[in-house]
Short mmCIF file of C-alpha atoms in Angstrom, two decimals:
data_model
loop_
_atom_site.label_atom_id
_atom_site.label_comp_id
_atom_site.label_asym_id
_atom_site.label_seq_id
_atom_site.Cartn_x
_atom_site.Cartn_y
_atom_site.Cartn_z
CA MET A 1 0.00 0.00 0.00
CA LYS A 2 2.81 2.42 0.86
CA LYS A 3 4.43 1.76 -2.52
CA ARG A 4 1.14 2.57 -4.23
CA ILE A 5 0.84 5.87 -2.37
CA VAL A 6 4.43 6.84 -3.22
CA SER A 7 3.89 5.96 -6.89
CA PHE A 8 0.66 7.98 -6.90
CA PHE A 9 2.45 11.09 -5.58
CA VAL A 10 5.25 10.71 -8.15
CA ILE A 11 2.78 10.46 -11.04
CA THR A 12 0.84 13.47 -9.69
CA PHE A 13 4.03 15.53 -9.49
CA LEU A 14 5.05 14.65 -13.05
CA LEU A 15 1.61 15.52 -14.41
CA LEU A 16 1.64 18.90 -12.72
CA CYS A 17 5.13 19.65 -14.03
CA ALA A 18 4.17 18.62 -17.57
CA PHE A 19 1.12 20.88 -17.69
CA SER A 20 2.67 23.78 -15.82
CA ALA A 21 5.67 24.06 -18.16
CA PRO A 22 3.71 25.04 -21.32
CA ALA A 23 1.67 27.60 -19.39
CA LEU A 24 4.83 29.24 -18.14
CA ALA A 25 6.34 29.15 -21.62
CA VAL A 26 3.50 31.10 -23.23
CA GLY A 27 2.95 33.52 -20.36
CA ASP A 28 3.84 37.15 -20.93
CA VAL A 29 7.04 38.35 -19.24
CA ILE A 30 7.23 41.99 -18.20
CA ASP A 31 10.40 44.06 -18.08
CA PHE A 32 11.37 47.70 -17.63
CA THR A 33 12.94 49.49 -20.57
CA LYS A 34 15.79 50.38 -18.18
CA ASP A 35 17.26 48.21 -15.42
CA SER A 36 18.55 51.23 -13.50
CA ILE A 37 18.27 55.02 -13.54
CA ASN A 38 19.90 57.95 -11.74
CA LEU A 39 18.01 60.91 -10.31
CA TYR A 40 18.77 63.94 -8.19
CA LEU A 41 16.77 65.12 -5.20
CA GLU A 42 13.20 66.21 -5.99
CA GLN A 43 13.40 64.99 -9.60
CA SER A 44 10.63 62.84 -11.09
CA TYR A 45 10.73 60.24 -13.84
CA GLN A 46 8.13 58.11 -15.64
CA LEU A 47 9.14 54.45 -15.78
CA THR A 48 8.14 52.56 -18.92
CA MET A 49 7.76 48.87 -19.77
CA LYS A 50 9.02 47.03 -22.82
CA ASN A 51 6.29 46.40 -25.40
CA ASN A 52 3.95 48.57 -23.30
CA ALA A 53 3.30 45.59 -20.99
CA ALA A 54 0.29 46.05 -18.70
CA VAL A 55 1.20 46.54 -15.03
CA THR A 56 -1.23 46.15 -12.13
CA GLY A 57 0.96 47.65 -9.40
CA TYR A 58 4.29 49.19 -8.43
CA ASN A 59 6.22 48.96 -5.17
CA SER A 60 9.29 50.77 -3.78
CA SER A 61 11.66 48.85 -1.51
CA ASP A 62 12.38 52.10 0.35
CA PRO A 63 9.59 54.69 -0.02
CA ASP A 64 11.60 57.18 2.06
CA ILE A 65 14.20 57.31 -0.72
CA VAL A 66 12.04 56.90 -3.83
CA SER A 67 8.26 57.01 -4.02
CA VAL A 68 6.31 55.46 -6.89
CA SER A 69 2.78 56.21 -8.06
CA GLU A 70 0.14 53.80 -9.38
CA THR A 71 1.18 54.73 -12.92
CA GLY A 72 4.93 54.14 -12.41
CA SER A 73 6.01 57.74 -11.86
CA VAL A 74 8.92 57.85 -9.39
CA LYS A 75 10.16 60.79 -7.31
CA ALA A 76 13.56 61.15 -5.62
CA LEU A 77 13.13 62.07 -1.94
CA LYS A 78 16.57 61.55 -0.37
CA ALA A 79 20.00 60.18 -1.26
CA GLY A 80 20.32 56.42 -1.56
CA SER A 81 18.97 53.55 -3.65
CA SER A 82 15.59 51.86 -3.91
CA ILE A 83 14.34 48.97 -6.03
CA ILE A 84 11.07 49.58 -7.87
CA THR A 85 9.13 46.38 -8.53
CA ALA A 86 6.34 46.11 -11.10
CA SER A 87 3.77 43.29 -11.14
CA ASP A 88 1.19 42.18 -13.66
CA SER A 89 -2.08 40.27 -13.32
CA SER A 90 -0.31 36.92 -13.89
CA GLY A 91 2.12 37.45 -11.01
CA ASN A 92 5.13 38.25 -13.22
CA GLN A 93 7.51 40.85 -11.80
CA ALA A 94 10.22 43.20 -13.04
CA SER A 95 12.61 45.45 -11.14
CA CYS A 96 14.46 48.72 -11.71
CA THR A 97 17.06 50.22 -9.38
CA VAL A 98 16.74 53.96 -8.78
CA THR A 99 19.78 55.74 -7.33
CA VAL A 100 19.34 59.23 -5.89
CA PHE A 101 22.21 61.73 -5.71
CA THR A 102 22.61 65.05 -3.95
CA GLY A 103 24.04 68.18 -5.55
CA ASP A 104 23.12 70.28 -8.55
CA PRO A 105 21.67 68.30 -11.48
CA PRO A 106 22.22 69.22 -15.14
CA THR A 107 19.53 71.53 -16.46
CA GLY A 108 19.10 69.98 -19.89
CA VAL A 109 20.45 68.20 -22.95
CA ARG A 110 20.88 69.94 -26.30
CA LEU A 111 20.19 67.59 -29.23
CA GLU A 112 20.55 68.26 -32.96
CA PRO A 113 18.59 67.48 -35.03
CA THR A 114 15.25 66.83 -33.30
CA SER A 115 13.78 65.07 -36.35
CA LEU A 116 15.41 62.90 -38.96
CA THR A 117 14.30 61.11 -42.14
CA LEU A 118 16.40 58.22 -43.44
CA THR A 119 16.11 55.43 -45.98
CA GLU A 120 16.64 51.82 -44.93
CA GLY A 121 20.38 51.17 -44.56
CA GLU A 122 21.37 54.83 -44.17
CA SER A 123 23.10 56.28 -41.11
CA SER A 124 23.25 59.73 -39.56
CA ALA A 125 24.94 61.28 -36.51
CA LEU A 126 23.16 63.07 -33.67
CA LYS A 127 24.96 65.76 -31.71
CA ALA A 128 24.20 65.97 -28.01
CA SER A 129 25.67 68.10 -25.22
CA VAL A 130 24.85 68.62 -21.54
CA ILE A 131 23.60 71.98 -20.30
CA PRO A 132 25.36 73.86 -18.75
CA ALA A 133 28.45 73.31 -20.87
CA ASP A 134 30.75 73.30 -17.84
CA TYR A 135 28.77 70.65 -15.96
CA GLU A 136 31.18 68.20 -14.33
CA ASP A 137 29.58 65.06 -15.79
CA ASN A 138 29.14 65.66 -19.52
CA ARG A 139 28.34 62.05 -20.45
CA VAL A 140 25.17 61.34 -22.46
CA TYR A 141 23.29 58.08 -23.05
CA PHE A 142 21.33 57.20 -26.21
CA SER A 143 18.44 54.73 -26.60
CA SER A 144 15.86 53.83 -29.27
CA SER A 145 12.16 53.20 -28.71
CA ASP A 146 12.11 50.62 -31.53
CA GLU A 147 15.35 48.98 -32.65
CA SER A 148 13.57 47.22 -35.49
CA VAL A 149 13.18 50.69 -37.05
CA ALA A 150 16.31 52.57 -35.91
CA ARG A 151 19.30 51.70 -33.76
CA VAL A 152 21.68 54.11 -32.08
CA ASP A 153 25.14 53.53 -30.62
CA GLU A 154 26.90 55.19 -27.68
CA LYS A 155 28.26 57.89 -30.00
CA GLY A 156 24.83 58.91 -31.31
CA ILE A 157 25.14 57.26 -34.74
CA VAL A 158 21.63 56.34 -35.91
CA LYS A 159 21.25 53.36 -38.24
CA ALA A 160 18.00 53.02 -40.24
CA VAL A 161 16.91 49.38 -40.00
CA GLY A 162 13.31 49.10 -41.24
CA ALA A 163 10.47 51.31 -42.43
CA GLY A 164 8.54 53.06 -39.66
CA THR A 165 9.11 55.61 -36.91
CA ALA A 166 11.20 55.48 -33.74
CA VAL A 167 12.10 57.94 -31.00
CA ILE A 168 15.78 58.35 -30.12
CA THR A 169 16.18 59.57 -26.53
CA VAL A 170 19.36 61.10 -25.15
CA GLU A 171 19.76 61.44 -21.37
CA ALA A 172 22.29 63.16 -19.15
CA SER A 173 23.62 61.67 -15.89
CA SER A 174 20.07 62.18 -14.60
CA ALA A 175 17.33 60.23 -16.40
CA ALA A 176 14.97 63.14 -15.73
CA VAL A 177 17.01 65.38 -18.04
CA SER A 178 16.60 64.32 -21.67
CA SER A 179 15.83 65.30 -25.26
CA GLN A 180 14.31 63.34 -28.14
CA CYS A 181 14.66 63.00 -31.89
CA MET A 182 11.85 61.60 -34.04
CA VAL A 183 13.34 59.28 -36.69
CA THR A 184 11.33 58.32 -39.78
CA VAL A 185 12.70 55.46 -41.85
CA GLU A 186 11.49 55.02 -45.42
CA SER A 187 11.67 51.72 -47.27
CA ARG A 188 13.98 51.47 -50.25
CA GLY A 189 11.05 50.65 -52.50
CA GLN A 190 8.92 53.58 -51.38
CA ARG A 191 5.25 52.67 -51.83
CA GLY A 192 2.93 55.11 -53.52
CA ILE A 193 0.16 56.64 -51.44
CA PHE A 194 -2.38 57.42 -54.19
CA SER A 195 -4.73 54.70 -55.45
CA VAL A 196 -6.11 54.40 -58.98
CA GLU A 197 -8.30 52.14 -61.10
CA VAL A 198 -6.83 49.58 -63.49
CA ASN A 199 -9.21 48.42 -66.22
CA GLY A 200 -8.28 45.87 -68.84
CA THR A 201 -9.24 43.25 -71.40
CA LEU A 202 -7.75 39.78 -71.64
CA PHE A 203 -7.10 38.17 -75.06
CA SER A 204 -5.55 34.96 -76.28
CA VAL A 205 -2.67 35.24 -78.73
CA ALA A 206 -5.23 34.49 -81.49
CA GLY A 207 -7.33 37.49 -80.46
CA GLU A 208 -10.03 35.57 -78.60
CA LYS A 209 -11.54 37.37 -75.60
CA LYS A 210 -10.92 35.19 -72.56
CA ALA A 211 -14.03 34.98 -70.33
CA ASN A 212 -14.35 33.65 -66.77
CA MET A 213 -10.63 33.79 -66.10
CA VAL A 214 -9.33 34.68 -62.62
CA ILE A 215 -6.78 37.47 -62.60
CA GLU A 216 -4.52 38.16 -59.61
CA LEU A 217 -2.70 41.47 -59.22
CA SER A 218 -0.14 41.35 -56.41
CA ASN A 219 3.12 42.64 -54.95
CA ASP A 220 4.77 42.53 -51.52
CA SER A 221 2.19 44.79 -49.88
CA GLU A 222 -1.16 43.77 -51.39
CA SER A 223 -3.02 41.21 -53.48
CA LEU A 224 -6.17 41.86 -55.55
CA GLU A 225 -8.36 39.47 -57.52
CA ALA A 226 -10.88 39.87 -60.35
CA THR A 227 -12.71 37.65 -62.87
CA THR A 228 -13.11 38.49 -66.55
CA ASN A 229 -16.65 38.88 -67.93
CA THR A 230 -17.98 37.50 -71.21
CA ASP A 231 -16.09 40.23 -73.09
CA GLY A 232 -12.82 39.41 -71.32
CA LYS A 233 -12.93 42.66 -69.34
CA PHE A 234 -11.72 43.03 -65.74
CA SER A 235 -11.23 45.89 -63.29
CA PHE A 236 -9.27 46.61 -60.12
CA GLU A 237 -10.08 49.51 -57.79
CA ASN A 238 -7.93 51.27 -55.19
CA VAL A 239 -4.63 50.08 -56.63
CA VAL A 240 -1.57 51.89 -55.27
CA GLN A 241 1.03 52.79 -57.86
CA GLY A 242 4.05 50.51 -58.14
CA GLU A 243 5.35 47.31 -59.73
CA TYR A 244 2.96 44.34 -59.76
CA THR A 245 2.84 40.72 -60.89
CA LEU A 246 -0.17 39.79 -63.00
CA LYS A 247 -1.22 36.11 -62.93
CA ILE A 248 -3.98 34.37 -64.93
CA PHE A 249 -5.78 31.30 -63.55
CA LYS A 250 -8.45 29.18 -65.28
CA SER A 251 -10.47 29.01 -62.03
CA VAL A 252 -10.29 29.99 -58.38
CA HIS A 253 -9.30 26.41 -57.55
CA ASP A 254 -6.18 26.44 -59.72
CA LYS A 255 -2.91 26.91 -57.86
CA THR A 256 -0.69 27.11 -60.92
CA PRO A 257 -1.18 30.16 -63.17
CA SER A 258 -1.75 29.66 -66.88
CA ALA A 259 0.29 32.79 -67.60
CA ALA A 260 2.10 35.54 -65.70
CA GLY A 261 3.76 38.86 -66.34
CA LYS A 262 4.76 42.21 -64.86
CA ILE A 263 2.93 45.54 -65.08
CA THR A 264 3.63 49.01 -63.79
CA VAL A 265 0.73 50.88 -62.19
CA ASN A 266 1.08 54.61 -62.55
CA SER A 267 -0.42 57.50 -60.60
CA TYR A 268 -3.61 57.80 -62.66
CA ASP A 269 -6.42 55.53 -63.86
CA MET A 270 -5.20 53.07 -66.48
CA ASN A 271 -6.56 50.94 -69.34
CA ILE A 272 -4.52 47.94 -70.43
CA THR A 273 -4.76 45.09 -72.93
CA CYS A 274 -3.36 41.75 -71.80
CA ILE A 275 -2.43 39.05 -74.34
CA MET A 276 -1.75 35.49 -73.21
CA ASN A 277 1.22 34.25 -75.20
CA ASN A 278 1.89 30.69 -73.97
CA LYS A 279 2.77 31.21 -70.29
CA GLU A 280 3.65 34.87 -70.62
CA ILE A 281 1.42 37.95 -70.54
CA VAL A 282 2.12 40.77 -72.97
CA THR A 283 0.70 44.03 -71.67
CA LEU A 284 -0.23 46.95 -73.92
CA TYR A 285 -0.90 50.23 -72.16
CA GLN A 286 -3.79 52.26 -73.59
CA GLU A 287 -5.00 55.81 -73.10
CA GLN A 288 -2.41 56.77 -70.54
CA THR A 289 -3.40 60.29 -69.62
CA VAL A 290 -0.65 62.63 -68.52
CA ALA A 291 -1.29 64.11 -65.08
CA THR A 292 -1.90 67.75 -65.88
CA GLU A 293 -5.20 68.65 -64.17
CA GLU A 294 -5.42 70.63 -60.94
CA VAL A 295 -6.47 68.74 -57.82
CA ARG A 296 -10.11 69.29 -56.86
CA ASP A 297 -10.29 66.83 -53.98
CA VAL A 298 -8.39 64.11 -52.16
CA SER A 299 -10.22 61.34 -50.31
CA LEU A 300 -8.86 58.91 -47.73
CA GLU A 301 -9.17 55.17 -48.17
CA LYS A 302 -10.66 55.04 -44.63
CA SER A 303 -11.81 57.78 -42.27
CA SER A 304 -11.37 55.61 -39.16
CA ILE A 305 -9.26 52.57 -38.34
CA ASN A 306 -8.59 50.24 -35.41
CA ILE A 307 -5.05 48.92 -34.99
CA GLU A 308 -3.09 47.14 -32.28
CA VAL A 309 -0.13 48.55 -30.37
CA GLY A 310 2.99 48.10 -32.50
CA SER A 311 1.12 47.37 -35.73
CA SER A 312 0.79 49.67 -38.73
CA TYR A 313 -1.72 50.59 -41.41
CA ASP A 314 -0.77 52.00 -44.81
CA MET A 315 -3.23 54.75 -45.70
CA SER A 316 -3.83 55.40 -49.39
CA PHE A 317 -5.56 58.32 -51.11
CA LYS A 318 -7.76 58.89 -54.13
CA VAL A 319 -7.25 62.09 -56.10
CA THR A 320 -9.96 63.82 -58.12
CA PRO A 321 -9.73 64.11 -61.09
CA SER A 322 -7.79 60.91 -61.71
CA ASN A 323 -5.27 62.63 -63.99
CA ALA A 324 -4.56 65.48 -61.59
CA VAL A 325 -1.05 66.46 -60.60
CA LEU A 326 -0.36 64.43 -57.46
CA PRO A 327 -0.15 66.68 -54.41
CA THR A 328 2.21 66.25 -51.48
CA MET A 329 0.26 64.92 -48.50
CA ASN A 330 1.59 65.69 -45.03
CA GLY A 331 0.26 63.67 -42.11
CA ARG A 332 0.23 64.81 -38.49
CA SER A 333 -1.03 63.13 -35.31
CA ASP A 334 -2.70 65.13 -32.54
CA ASN A 335 -1.50 62.54 -30.02
CA GLU A 336 1.87 60.97 -30.88
CA LYS A 337 1.86 59.04 -27.61
CA VAL A 338 -0.99 56.97 -29.10
CA ALA A 339 -0.31 56.93 -32.87
CA VAL A 340 2.26 58.36 -35.29
CA VAL A 341 2.27 58.75 -39.06
CA ASP A 342 5.20 58.92 -41.48
CA ILE A 343 5.59 60.68 -44.80
CA ASP A 344 4.52 57.49 -46.59
CA GLY A 345 1.05 57.55 -45.00
CA ARG A 346 1.90 54.64 -42.68
CA ILE A 347 0.07 54.94 -39.34
CA THR A 348 1.64 53.10 -36.39
CA GLY A 349 0.01 52.39 -33.02
CA VAL A 350 2.18 53.41 -30.04
CA SER A 351 -0.06 52.90 -26.99
CA GLU A 352 -3.72 52.41 -26.12
CA GLY A 353 -6.05 55.32 -26.81
CA THR A 354 -7.38 57.42 -29.65
CA ALA A 355 -5.73 59.92 -31.95
CA THR A 356 -6.72 61.92 -35.00
CA ILE A 357 -4.39 61.86 -38.00
CA THR A 358 -4.79 64.93 -40.20
CA PHE A 359 -3.60 64.77 -43.80
CA LYS A 360 -3.10 68.06 -45.62
CA THR A 361 -1.90 69.06 -49.03
CA ALA A 362 1.26 71.16 -49.06
CA ASP A 363 -0.74 74.33 -49.83
CA GLY A 364 -3.15 73.56 -46.97
CA LYS A 365 -6.24 73.85 -49.18
CA ILE A 366 -7.36 70.24 -48.69
CA SER A 367 -7.46 68.59 -45.27
CA LYS A 368 -8.79 65.13 -44.33
CA ASN A 369 -8.98 63.42 -40.92
CA CYS A 370 -8.73 59.79 -39.89
CA LYS A 371 -9.67 58.69 -36.37
CA VAL A 372 -7.29 56.03 -35.04
CA THR A 373 -8.20 53.74 -32.17
CA VAL A 374 -5.24 51.81 -30.76
CA VAL A 375 -5.85 48.71 -28.65
CA MET A 376 -3.55 46.29 -26.90
CA GLU A 377 -2.50 43.21 -28.84
CA THR A 378 -5.12 40.46 -28.64
CA ARG A 379 -3.99 38.01 -26.03
CA ASN A 380 -3.17 34.52 -27.23
CA THR A 381 -5.96 32.23 -26.04
CA TYR A 382 -3.53 29.32 -25.98
CA SER A 383 -2.33 30.23 -22.47
CA TRP A 384 -5.91 30.28 -21.19
CA ILE A 385 -6.54 26.84 -22.69
CA ILE A 386 -3.45 25.53 -20.92
CA ILE A 387 -4.55 27.08 -17.63
CA THR A 388 -8.03 25.54 -17.98
CA ILE A 389 -6.60 22.09 -18.73
CA GLU A 390 -4.14 22.41 -15.87
CA ALA A 391 -6.94 23.33 -13.46
CA ALA A 392 -9.01 20.35 -14.61
CA ILE A 393 -6.01 18.03 -14.13
CA ILE A 394 -5.36 19.38 -10.63
CA ILE A 395 -9.01 18.93 -9.60
CA THR A 396 -9.10 15.39 -11.04
CA VAL A 397 -5.84 14.45 -9.34
CA PHE A 398 -7.07 15.89 -6.03
CA VAL A 399 -10.34 13.91 -6.20
CA MET A 400 -8.46 10.70 -7.06
CA PHE A 401 -6.07 11.31 -4.22
CA MET A 402 -8.86 11.86 -1.71
CA ILE A 403 -10.60 8.63 -2.77
CA SER A 404 -7.37 6.63 -2.53
CA TYR A 405 -6.46 8.26 0.75
CA ARG A 406 -9.81 7.38 2.33
CA LYS A 407 -9.49 3.74 1.21
CA PHE A 408 -5.96 3.63 2.57
CA MET A 409 -7.02 5.04 5.94
CA LYS A 410 -9.93 2.59 6.27
CA ASN A 411 -7.69 -0.38 5.52
CA LYS A 412 -5.14 0.89 8.00
CA GLU A 413 -7.76 1.29 10.71
CA ARG A 414 -9.01 -2.26 10.02
CA GLU A 415 -5.50 -3.60 10.34
CA GLU A 416 -5.10 -1.78 13.66
CA GLY A 417 -8.47 -3.03 14.87
CA LEU A 418 -10.08 0.39 15.06
CA ILE A 419 -12.82 -0.73 12.67
CA PRO A 420 -14.42 -4.19 13.06
CA ASP A 421 -13.71 -6.52 10.18
CA LYS A 422 -17.07 -7.72 8.87
CA ASN A 423 -15.52 -10.89 7.47
CA LYS A 424 -13.71 -11.84 10.67
CA GLY A 425 -15.26 -14.83 12.51
CA ARG A 426 -17.39 -15.90 9.59
CA ARG A 427 -17.57 -19.55 8.68
CA PHE A 428 -17.53 -20.60 5.11
CA LYS A 429 -19.01 -23.83 3.91
#
């Protein structure tokens, strides 16, 4: 019996370990963007979390030295060090050491430039200096809000990594004294921001109009699909200018195209003739109208969007008339802590909340707004499934244990004579 009980406990332990490990693996881990910061007396600083992780509470190991608010704002009260601990709803924790100094702090950091536009792969140098110039500790520290967009080294050299926006922060010996530079990185293959219509007719090499054929128009950023009518005609709307691959399929079920080719979509509505020559598509451009008209109106693809923190949406525009001279559209966010927009019309969510992105032509005559709602990334339901299964396993194991334990105790009491044995003294024929 003892061996059975020991084996039961071993199996229970292994089951719990097996189901606990995946739950821990998928759980979110929180961390401060900085492991330690320096402050001077009476200075305040807003702590931030990597990936904008949600925090349910903050705690200071020594509130007499550093106090911390419910939102993670710390204040230096007296010289010394204190560890700030952040916790989330899952029980994960992160810590940041705050060291408080006495004396006169620097008054500021001068940074040039305060905005920068680069193309992927390019580099540029930032110049930073502590104010006042004769301050005894003239060291500065650089950091990037998004290293997938722009990286910065200890000398202030910014390297453009990927398209998007990032904030480069430079701090003095005190984290409370800083300046920022907004860096916009453009992709090498800059996408157009104005959408047009592409109308066409599909012919065989013998001149036959090809009906009921599926046409796919795609590139790295989008994929559109249309079907030819009885006259072989097809149409695509809201196509952004650029290089595309055109593929012809006999039906929606076909995975291998019957023919393929390349086309260039320009900045105005287009008419094309496509000729299937074996497996190649020969494209003839028709009625290409030179963009000479004055702009009467510009419309946004969407007037409101919902995006997640860290994700982006490429806004496109429609110009009226279609052959108008393309205007320069400048985007601006009224709340860059929530959402930012680059010169390519790409809107990126920064933190939860709402913001209004205003797009204006360079002359200011045309202005359009887009309301942006930014939400936290949808939580992976896999972790909740694991937790539910784990809870069910624990309950089942507990019930099995209680049943086995009761049987074991009854048998033990019988053996010790505490419970009469019903079979004892009976005669069997």
